[in-house]
Amino acid sequence: MLTYLEARDQIRSLATSLPIVHVPLTQCVGQVLAQPIFADRDYPPFNRVAMDGIAIRIDDWNRGTREFHIRDTIFAGAETSTAIGPGECYKIMTGAACPSDVDTVIRKEDLHYTAHGTVLILCESVSKGQHLAKQGEDLKKDELAIPAPRICDISLVGALAALGIHDVPVYEMPSVAIVTTGDEVVDIDQQPAPFQIRNSNQYSLQALCAQWHLPIKFCQHVADDSGALSLAFQQAMQEQIILINGGVSAGDADHVPQVLQELGVAIVFHKVAIKPGKPLLVGVLPENRIVFALPGNPLSCFTTFKLFVEEYLHGCLGFTRERFQKVKLQTSRTKKSTLDDFFPVFRSPDGNGYRCKPNRRSGDITATVGCDGIGWHIHDKQVISENDTIQVLSLHPFFHTN
């Protein structure tokens, strides 16, 4: 049986690059930028005025000139054909291009406009280049502006627009099939009998896929019957990622591993030394198709998706940073097993660390409610003491630049 780290490394080795497509800028939010973006020109493209006021030559100020004649008024988006002489200035607005014959801006609050068309500078000190954004100080032409991969979030849209990117190169996310299994499972709109449960995992998996913008092309629940499972799996295997839930352990009704092998799935591994989620199975098919057979208990299903399905996606999208982050756990925790143990955590109210969220084993349907991450209790450490540093996997997809 593989350790968690061995299974994770196997998943990483299976990741393959995704195709790149272009989507309109208005539709890119939540997708993953696939190619770096370079500046098409200097930014700012000119010496840009940062304050309403006047533009002068610092030499006039240094010679003692404090009253200036206004030669012209320049608005944002306009230019002037007028040149100034000694003791003259431009009245200029925020965002305007500063003419080359001036080098300093005095803000409106430090000025007094006289009745005879001049302006007095009231401040005592002036520095050359003040209130000017120099051409190219943000980006030089052809300089890397936005590295990839990274999530196209709200903050990125404005930058892409400013750079003239109207068709955004993003990764085309792989299609998904979801098959849940179990005679005891009924849909959520049905009243379950005393020995039945509602199909919460189907909706949990749909939500997890939606968070990654994965298109779900097939979704079906199947009873614990080899023939029915085979038919459903054959349909599901038309997609690139096949998520199967339940029927993967060692019980008499756990037919999933055998059916998958009969259908030609090459089993990469079955069972991992983790808790919850030990029965996890991962297999592959031709054309870079991958099967994740996740355990049926809600916390096991959720945890193995976060640990392994997202690890696979992480690699396919070209991210290389470690997904776990080191944090302080403010509560102690003890385990008896020698497995890597994963457990829900939430940020403490004081913001100085994380706390455990108690749960009643892997069948606890509310175990992850209100949580911010999954803590990792490593296999060779039986006790986590209060304020020890642990590693936590965020519940949000890990979209950072490399």
Tab-separated table of C-alpha atoms in Angstrom:
chain	number	residue	atom	x	y	z
A	1	MET	CA	0.000	0.000	0.000
A	2	LEU	CA	1.373	3.396	-1.001
A	3	THR	CA	2.034	6.178	1.464
A	4	TYR	CA	0.346	9.528	0.862
A	5	LEU	CA	3.506	11.060	-0.580
A	6	GLU	CA	4.100	8.066	-2.861
A	7	ALA	CA	0.516	8.262	-4.139
A	8	ARG	CA	0.805	12.019	-4.620
A	9	ASP	CA	3.971	11.587	-6.669
A	10	GLN	CA	2.234	8.976	-8.816
A	11	ILE	CA	-0.575	11.453	-9.482
A	12	ARG	CA	1.927	14.163	-10.412
A	13	SER	CA	3.568	11.809	-12.919
A	14	LEU	CA	0.208	11.266	-14.642
A	15	ALA	CA	-0.493	14.972	-15.235
A	16	THR	CA	-0.342	16.089	-18.873
A	17	SER	CA	-0.566	19.562	-20.370
A	18	LEU	CA	-4.005	20.771	-21.351
A	19	PRO	CA	-4.858	22.362	-24.709
A	20	ILE	CA	-5.029	26.136	-24.937
A	21	VAL	CA	-8.087	27.991	-26.178
A	22	HIS	CA	-8.913	31.687	-26.442
A	23	VAL	CA	-11.966	33.157	-24.738
A	24	PRO	CA	-13.326	36.710	-24.783
A	25	LEU	CA	-12.053	38.903	-21.983
A	26	THR	CA	-15.612	39.163	-20.659
A	27	GLN	CA	-15.708	35.379	-20.166
A	28	CYS	CA	-12.274	34.679	-18.690
A	29	VAL	CA	-12.961	35.106	-14.959
A	30	GLY	CA	-12.307	31.871	-13.098
A	31	GLN	CA	-10.307	30.323	-15.941
A	32	VAL	CA	-6.551	29.789	-15.896
A	33	LEU	CA	-4.268	32.005	-17.949
A	34	ALA	CA	-2.167	29.671	-20.076
A	35	GLN	CA	0.437	31.985	-21.603
A	36	PRO	CA	2.454	34.896	-20.197
A	37	ILE	CA	1.406	38.373	-21.299
A	38	PHE	CA	4.010	40.930	-22.380
A	39	ALA	CA	3.660	44.696	-22.586
A	40	ASP	CA	2.783	45.894	-26.077
A	41	ARG	CA	4.212	49.354	-25.316
A	42	ASP	CA	5.567	51.367	-22.405
A	43	TYR	CA	3.229	51.830	-19.419
A	44	PRO	CA	2.509	54.634	-18.893
A	45	PRO	CA	3.020	55.267	-22.616
A	46	PHE	CA	3.879	58.919	-21.862
A	47	ASN	CA	4.805	61.078	-18.904
A	48	ARG	CA	1.398	61.061	-17.240
A	49	VAL	CA	0.163	63.843	-14.974
A	50	ALA	CA	-1.002	62.504	-11.613
A	51	MET	CA	-2.716	65.651	-10.234
A	52	ASP	CA	-4.752	68.574	-11.569
A	53	GLY	CA	-2.620	71.705	-11.523
A	54	ILE	CA	0.074	73.349	-13.624
A	55	ALA	CA	3.157	72.002	-15.359
A	56	ILE	CA	6.343	74.084	-15.140
A	57	ARG	CA	10.064	73.842	-15.778
A	58	ILE	CA	11.964	73.288	-12.547
A	59	ASP	CA	14.615	75.726	-13.782
A	60	ASP	CA	12.094	78.585	-13.562
A	61	TRP	CA	11.320	77.633	-9.952
A	62	ASN	CA	15.027	77.421	-9.130
A	63	ARG	CA	15.525	80.941	-10.543
A	64	GLY	CA	12.921	82.207	-8.081
A	65	THR	CA	9.864	82.432	-10.313
A	66	ARG	CA	6.678	82.013	-8.271
A	67	GLU	CA	4.098	83.615	-10.559
A	68	PHE	CA	3.530	82.007	-13.949
A	69	HIS	CA	1.587	82.947	-17.048
A	70	ILE	CA	-0.725	80.208	-18.314
A	71	ARG	CA	0.200	79.486	-21.933
A	72	ASP	CA	-2.339	76.710	-22.677
A	73	THR	CA	-4.726	74.251	-21.011
A	74	ILE	CA	-4.202	70.530	-21.618
A	75	PHE	CA	-6.844	67.908	-20.906
A	76	ALA	CA	-6.445	64.139	-20.691
A	77	GLY	CA	-6.375	62.624	-24.166
A	78	ALA	CA	-5.345	65.904	-25.801
A	79	GLU	CA	-2.019	67.405	-26.781
A	80	THR	CA	-0.758	70.910	-27.365
A	81	SER	CA	1.184	72.450	-30.213
A	82	THR	CA	2.114	75.433	-28.065
A	83	ALA	CA	5.551	75.766	-26.511
A	84	ILE	CA	6.163	77.772	-23.355
A	85	GLY	CA	8.786	80.378	-22.651
A	86	PRO	CA	10.454	81.485	-19.417
A	87	GLY	CA	7.935	82.138	-16.619
A	88	GLU	CA	5.135	80.345	-18.456
A	89	CYS	CA	3.260	77.147	-17.626
A	90	TYR	CA	0.524	74.840	-18.791
A	91	LYS	CA	-2.686	74.376	-16.891
A	92	ILE	CA	-3.007	70.594	-16.956
A	93	MET	CA	-5.429	67.882	-15.857
A	94	THR	CA	-4.985	64.471	-14.249
A	95	GLY	CA	-4.178	61.794	-16.815
A	96	ALA	CA	-2.923	64.205	-19.444
A	97	ALA	CA	0.343	63.689	-21.288
A	98	CYS	CA	2.921	66.108	-19.953
A	99	PRO	CA	4.655	68.073	-22.770
A	100	SER	CA	8.378	67.501	-23.156
A	101	ASP	CA	9.270	71.129	-22.434
A	102	VAL	CA	8.076	70.914	-18.795
A	103	ASP	CA	9.161	68.505	-16.090
A	104	THR	CA	7.279	69.263	-12.869
A	105	VAL	CA	3.636	69.467	-11.782
A	106	ILE	CA	2.259	71.690	-9.014
A	107	ARG	CA	-1.062	70.474	-7.683
A	108	LYS	CA	-4.133	72.679	-7.744
A	109	GLU	CA	-4.301	72.843	-3.939
A	110	ASP	CA	-0.935	74.687	-3.892
A	111	LEU	CA	-1.958	77.343	-6.404
A	112	HIS	CA	-3.770	80.673	-6.490
A	113	TYR	CA	-5.203	81.856	-9.791
A	114	THR	CA	-5.119	85.646	-10.124
A	115	ALA	CA	-7.654	87.897	-11.829
A	116	HIS	CA	-5.193	88.884	-14.549
A	117	GLY	CA	-4.558	85.353	-15.889
A	118	THR	CA	-1.525	84.278	-13.916
A	119	VAL	CA	-1.081	81.660	-11.247
A	120	LEU	CA	0.860	81.920	-7.981
A	121	ILE	CA	2.620	78.914	-6.429
A	122	LEU	CA	1.917	78.908	-2.690
A	123	CYS	CA	3.991	75.936	-1.506
A	124	GLU	CA	7.495	76.453	-0.154
A	125	SER	CA	9.234	73.503	-1.774
A	126	VAL	CA	9.032	71.849	-5.177
A	127	SER	CA	10.962	68.844	-6.475
A	128	LYS	CA	11.686	68.037	-10.080
A	129	GLY	CA	9.319	65.420	-11.532
A	130	GLN	CA	6.783	65.599	-8.724
A	131	HIS	CA	3.231	64.412	-9.497
A	132	LEU	CA	4.410	62.822	-12.740
A	133	ALA	CA	4.303	59.131	-13.622
A	134	LYS	CA	7.306	58.643	-15.873
A	135	GLN	CA	6.911	56.875	-19.210
A	136	GLY	CA	7.650	53.176	-18.789
A	137	GLU	CA	7.971	53.269	-15.009
A	138	ASP	CA	5.318	50.530	-14.630
A	139	LEU	CA	6.282	48.406	-17.625
A	140	LYS	CA	8.704	48.715	-20.522
A	141	LYS	CA	7.678	47.562	-23.987
A	142	ASP	CA	8.062	43.760	-24.298
A	143	GLU	CA	8.540	43.366	-20.533
A	144	LEU	CA	6.723	40.468	-18.824
A	145	ALA	CA	3.489	41.941	-17.510
A	146	ILE	CA	1.540	38.903	-16.261
A	147	PRO	CA	3.190	35.530	-15.703
A	148	ALA	CA	1.352	32.264	-16.316
A	149	PRO	CA	-0.237	30.082	-15.181
A	150	ARG	CA	-2.504	32.053	-12.906
A	151	ILE	CA	-6.192	32.415	-12.213
A	152	CYS	CA	-8.034	35.045	-14.216
A	153	ASP	CA	-9.599	36.784	-11.239
A	154	ILE	CA	-11.357	40.132	-11.061
A	155	SER	CA	-8.099	41.984	-10.394
A	156	LEU	CA	-6.573	40.617	-13.596
A	157	VAL	CA	-9.345	41.682	-15.986
A	158	GLY	CA	-8.534	45.396	-15.893
A	159	ALA	CA	-4.832	44.729	-16.457
A	160	LEU	CA	-5.576	42.483	-19.444
A	161	ALA	CA	-7.867	45.132	-20.895
A	162	ALA	CA	-5.204	47.832	-20.468
A	163	LEU	CA	-2.733	45.585	-22.262
A	164	GLY	CA	-5.135	45.155	-25.185
A	165	ILE	CA	-5.863	41.460	-24.567
A	166	HIS	CA	-9.415	40.959	-25.799
A	167	ASP	CA	-9.035	37.231	-26.513
A	168	VAL	CA	-7.464	35.575	-23.465
A	169	PRO	CA	-5.362	32.381	-23.795
A	170	VAL	CA	-6.652	29.944	-21.171
A	171	TYR	CA	-6.429	26.222	-20.577
A	172	GLU	CA	-9.325	24.162	-21.848
A	173	MET	CA	-10.457	22.254	-18.772
A	174	PRO	CA	-10.952	18.493	-19.142
A	175	SER	CA	-14.461	17.072	-19.349
A	176	VAL	CA	-15.754	15.106	-16.382
A	177	ALA	CA	-18.068	12.147	-15.781
A	178	ILE	CA	-19.477	11.487	-12.317
A	179	VAL	CA	-20.824	8.073	-11.350
A	180	THR	CA	-22.070	7.523	-7.812
A	181	THR	CA	-22.866	4.004	-6.637
A	182	GLY	CA	-24.757	2.210	-3.903
A	183	ASP	CA	-28.036	0.399	-3.312
A	184	GLU	CA	-28.566	2.412	-0.144
A	185	VAL	CA	-28.314	5.797	-1.898
A	186	VAL	CA	-31.337	7.776	-3.127
A	187	ASP	CA	-31.585	11.187	-4.756
A	188	ILE	CA	-32.038	14.209	-2.545
A	189	ASP	CA	-35.632	14.814	-3.652
A	190	GLN	CA	-36.701	11.419	-2.290
A	191	GLN	CA	-37.635	10.503	1.249
A	192	PRO	CA	-35.086	7.874	2.274
A	193	ALA	CA	-36.148	4.732	4.074
A	194	PRO	CA	-34.582	4.141	7.501
A	195	PHE	CA	-31.755	2.117	5.920
A	196	GLN	CA	-31.078	4.586	3.061
A	197	ILE	CA	-29.133	7.843	2.683
A	198	ARG	CA	-29.376	10.787	0.301
A	199	ASN	CA	-26.859	11.158	-2.510
A	200	SER	CA	-24.940	14.084	-1.051
A	201	ASN	CA	-21.659	13.080	-2.702
A	202	GLN	CA	-23.015	13.595	-6.204
A	203	TYR	CA	-23.762	17.222	-5.414
A	204	SER	CA	-20.535	17.699	-3.496
A	205	LEU	CA	-18.536	16.452	-6.476
A	206	GLN	CA	-20.503	18.655	-8.846
A	207	ALA	CA	-19.698	21.663	-6.669
A	208	LEU	CA	-16.013	20.766	-6.451
A	209	CYS	CA	-15.860	20.451	-10.245
A	210	ALA	CA	-17.668	23.764	-10.707
A	211	GLN	CA	-15.050	25.468	-8.561
A	212	TRP	CA	-12.455	24.391	-11.130
A	213	HIS	CA	-14.716	25.214	-14.111
A	214	LEU	CA	-14.715	21.557	-15.119
A	215	PRO	CA	-17.490	20.743	-17.618
A	216	ILE	CA	-19.567	17.806	-16.356
A	217	LYS	CA	-20.722	15.848	-19.407
A	218	PHE	CA	-22.128	12.754	-17.712
A	219	CYS	CA	-23.641	12.265	-14.244
A	220	GLN	CA	-25.461	9.142	-13.109
A	221	HIS	CA	-26.186	7.054	-10.031
A	222	VAL	CA	-25.894	3.286	-10.344
A	223	ALA	CA	-26.872	0.412	-8.061
A	224	ASP	CA	-24.313	-2.097	-6.788
A	225	ASP	CA	-24.693	-4.357	-9.809
A	226	SER	CA	-21.754	-5.361	-12.000
A	227	GLY	CA	-23.714	-5.190	-15.243
A	228	ALA	CA	-25.234	-1.782	-14.505
A	229	LEU	CA	-21.856	-0.454	-13.373
A	230	SER	CA	-20.200	-1.686	-16.574
A	231	LEU	CA	-22.757	0.081	-18.770
A	232	ALA	CA	-22.461	3.332	-16.842
A	233	PHE	CA	-18.664	3.217	-16.799
A	234	GLN	CA	-18.517	2.663	-20.547
A	235	GLN	CA	-20.482	5.863	-21.048
A	236	ALA	CA	-18.448	7.730	-18.461
A	237	MET	CA	-15.201	6.713	-20.115
A	238	GLN	CA	-15.941	8.969	-23.064
A	239	GLU	CA	-14.800	11.859	-20.842
A	240	GLN	CA	-11.304	12.812	-19.762
A	241	ILE	CA	-11.735	12.581	-15.988
A	242	ILE	CA	-13.970	9.862	-14.605
A	243	LEU	CA	-15.034	10.297	-10.981
A	244	ILE	CA	-16.561	7.211	-9.384
A	245	ASN	CA	-17.867	7.345	-5.853
A	246	GLY	CA	-18.403	4.316	-3.638
A	247	GLY	CA	-18.059	0.578	-4.195
A	248	VAL	CA	-14.275	0.743	-4.121
A	249	SER	CA	-13.497	-0.971	-0.821
A	250	ALA	CA	-13.379	-4.709	-0.048
A	251	GLY	CA	-17.008	-5.585	0.667
A	252	ASP	CA	-19.086	-8.157	-1.184
A	253	ALA	CA	-20.928	-5.359	-3.019
A	254	ASP	CA	-17.795	-3.382	-3.900
A	255	HIS	CA	-17.625	-4.297	-7.589
A	256	VAL	CA	-15.931	-1.141	-8.899
A	257	PRO	CA	-12.273	-2.324	-9.037
A	258	GLN	CA	-13.134	-5.557	-10.871
A	259	VAL	CA	-15.471	-3.854	-13.353
A	260	LEU	CA	-12.877	-1.201	-14.138
A	261	GLN	CA	-10.241	-3.845	-14.866
A	262	GLU	CA	-12.664	-5.746	-17.084
A	263	LEU	CA	-13.170	-2.547	-19.083
A	264	GLY	CA	-9.432	-2.143	-19.668
A	265	VAL	CA	-8.566	0.402	-16.994
A	266	ALA	CA	-4.908	0.113	-15.969
A	267	ILE	CA	-4.871	0.387	-12.181
A	268	VAL	CA	-2.117	2.758	-11.048
A	269	PHE	CA	-2.776	2.133	-7.357
A	270	HIS	CA	-5.549	0.924	-5.087
A	271	LYS	CA	-5.512	1.907	-1.409
A	272	VAL	CA	-3.366	4.577	0.183
A	273	ALA	CA	-2.128	4.711	3.778
A	274	ILE	CA	-4.301	7.690	4.696
A	275	LYS	CA	-7.295	8.388	6.877
A	276	PRO	CA	-9.940	9.094	5.704
A	277	GLY	CA	-9.886	7.793	2.134
A	278	LYS	CA	-7.787	4.628	2.358
A	279	PRO	CA	-9.719	2.653	-0.368
A	280	LEU	CA	-8.960	5.254	-3.099
A	281	LEU	CA	-8.296	3.770	-6.548
A	282	VAL	CA	-6.652	5.554	-9.479
A	283	GLY	CA	-6.465	4.142	-12.991
A	284	VAL	CA	-5.708	5.284	-16.511
A	285	LEU	CA	-7.082	4.780	-20.002
A	286	PRO	CA	-5.694	5.652	-23.442
A	287	GLU	CA	-5.788	9.270	-24.640
A	288	ASN	CA	-4.793	10.661	-21.219
A	289	ARG	CA	-8.070	9.674	-19.578
A	290	ILE	CA	-7.909	9.110	-15.833
A	291	VAL	CA	-10.200	7.367	-13.348
A	292	PHE	CA	-10.524	8.388	-9.706
A	293	ALA	CA	-12.627	5.928	-7.693
A	294	LEU	CA	-13.272	7.776	-4.444
A	295	PRO	CA	-14.543	6.215	-1.210
A	296	GLY	CA	-18.234	6.622	-0.414
A	297	ASN	CA	-18.211	8.287	2.997
A	298	PRO	CA	-18.751	12.052	2.633
A	299	LEU	CA	-15.556	13.209	4.352
A	300	SER	CA	-13.520	10.540	2.518
A	301	CYS	CA	-14.977	11.591	-0.824
A	302	PHE	CA	-14.314	15.273	-0.173
A	303	THR	CA	-10.807	14.727	1.186
A	304	THR	CA	-9.606	12.446	-1.609
A	305	PHE	CA	-10.902	14.850	-4.245
A	306	LYS	CA	-8.949	17.685	-2.609
A	307	LEU	CA	-5.798	15.626	-2.150
A	308	PHE	CA	-5.652	13.740	-5.437
A	309	VAL	CA	-8.033	15.025	-8.099
A	310	GLU	CA	-6.929	18.589	-7.444
A	311	GLU	CA	-3.279	17.496	-7.388
A	312	TYR	CA	-3.790	16.089	-10.868
A	313	LEU	CA	-5.439	19.295	-12.089
A	314	HIS	CA	-2.721	21.335	-10.450
A	315	GLY	CA	-0.116	19.492	-12.500
A	316	CYS	CA	-2.084	19.630	-15.742
A	317	LEU	CA	-2.340	23.402	-15.404
A	318	GLY	CA	1.406	23.794	-14.944
A	319	PHE	CA	1.481	24.912	-11.326
A	320	THR	CA	4.597	23.831	-9.450
A	321	ARG	CA	4.331	25.376	-5.996
A	322	GLU	CA	3.450	23.122	-3.114
A	323	ARG	CA	-0.255	23.248	-2.363
A	324	PHE	CA	0.055	22.875	1.400
A	325	GLN	CA	0.960	25.892	3.503
A	326	LYS	CA	2.569	25.879	6.940
A	327	VAL	CA	0.356	27.264	9.701
A	328	LYS	CA	0.080	27.173	13.475
A	329	LEU	CA	-2.508	24.823	14.969
A	330	GLN	CA	-3.914	26.337	18.139
A	331	THR	CA	-5.477	23.103	19.362
A	332	SER	CA	-3.779	19.838	20.256
A	333	ARG	CA	-4.634	16.622	18.441
A	334	THR	CA	-3.874	12.938	19.035
A	335	LYS	CA	-4.149	9.975	16.672
A	336	LYS	CA	-3.668	6.263	17.236
A	337	SER	CA	-2.945	5.048	13.714
A	338	THR	CA	0.327	5.102	11.785
A	339	LEU	CA	-1.424	6.549	8.732
A	340	ASP	CA	-1.252	10.091	7.410
A	341	ASP	CA	-4.379	11.615	8.922
A	342	PHE	CA	-6.256	14.492	7.265
A	343	PHE	CA	-8.774	16.551	9.205
A	344	PRO	CA	-10.915	19.698	8.742
A	345	VAL	CA	-9.570	22.960	10.172
A	346	PHE	CA	-10.845	26.525	10.349
A	347	ARG	CA	-9.125	29.843	10.896
A	348	SER	CA	-9.166	30.977	14.505
A	349	PRO	CA	-11.112	34.187	15.212
A	350	ASP	CA	-7.950	36.046	16.254
A	351	GLY	CA	-6.366	35.309	12.863
A	352	ASN	CA	-3.201	33.859	14.425
A	353	GLY	CA	-3.636	30.267	13.371
A	354	TYR	CA	-6.046	27.410	12.767
A	355	ARG	CA	-8.160	25.188	14.965
A	356	CYS	CA	-9.428	21.636	14.554
A	357	LYS	CA	-13.066	21.114	13.680
A	358	PRO	CA	-14.279	18.038	15.582
A	359	ASN	CA	-15.904	15.400	13.395
A	360	ARG	CA	-17.419	12.015	14.025
A	361	ARG	CA	-15.463	9.904	11.529
A	362	SER	CA	-15.665	9.921	7.757
A	363	GLY	CA	-19.430	9.559	7.571
A	364	ASP	CA	-20.003	12.932	9.261
A	365	ILE	CA	-22.061	14.915	6.741
A	366	THR	CA	-21.245	18.305	8.341
A	367	ALA	CA	-17.537	17.682	8.935
A	368	THR	CA	-16.359	20.326	6.445
A	369	VAL	CA	-19.079	22.941	7.031
A	370	GLY	CA	-17.454	26.267	7.892
A	371	CYS	CA	-13.942	24.947	7.384
A	372	ASP	CA	-11.102	26.740	5.636
A	373	GLY	CA	-8.770	23.870	4.975
A	374	ILE	CA	-7.613	20.299	5.524
A	375	GLY	CA	-4.889	19.756	8.096
A	376	TRP	CA	-2.226	17.083	7.681
A	377	HIS	CA	-1.318	14.955	10.710
A	378	ILE	CA	1.766	13.140	9.447
A	379	HIS	CA	2.023	9.391	9.914
A	380	ASP	CA	5.010	9.305	12.287
A	381	LYS	CA	3.755	11.915	14.745
A	382	GLN	CA	1.123	10.707	17.181
A	383	VAL	CA	0.491	14.011	18.947
A	384	ILE	CA	0.201	17.550	17.604
A	385	SER	CA	0.708	19.868	20.538
A	386	GLU	CA	-0.966	23.248	20.924
A	387	ASN	CA	0.701	25.882	18.688
A	388	ASP	CA	2.687	23.296	16.712
A	389	THR	CA	3.239	24.094	13.030
A	390	ILE	CA	1.376	21.828	10.629
A	391	GLN	CA	0.604	21.852	6.914
A	392	VAL	CA	-2.855	22.857	5.689
A	393	LEU	CA	-4.449	22.540	2.253
A	394	SER	CA	-6.820	25.411	1.488
A	395	LEU	CA	-10.378	24.556	0.482
A	396	HIS	CA	-9.994	27.011	-2.395
A	397	PRO	CA	-8.233	25.920	-5.586
A	398	PHE	CA	-4.545	26.736	-5.471
A	399	PHE	CA	-4.140	29.178	-8.363
A	400	HIS	CA	-0.825	30.935	-7.873
A	401	THR	CA	1.867	31.853	-10.321
A	402	ASN	CA	5.016	29.763	-10.222
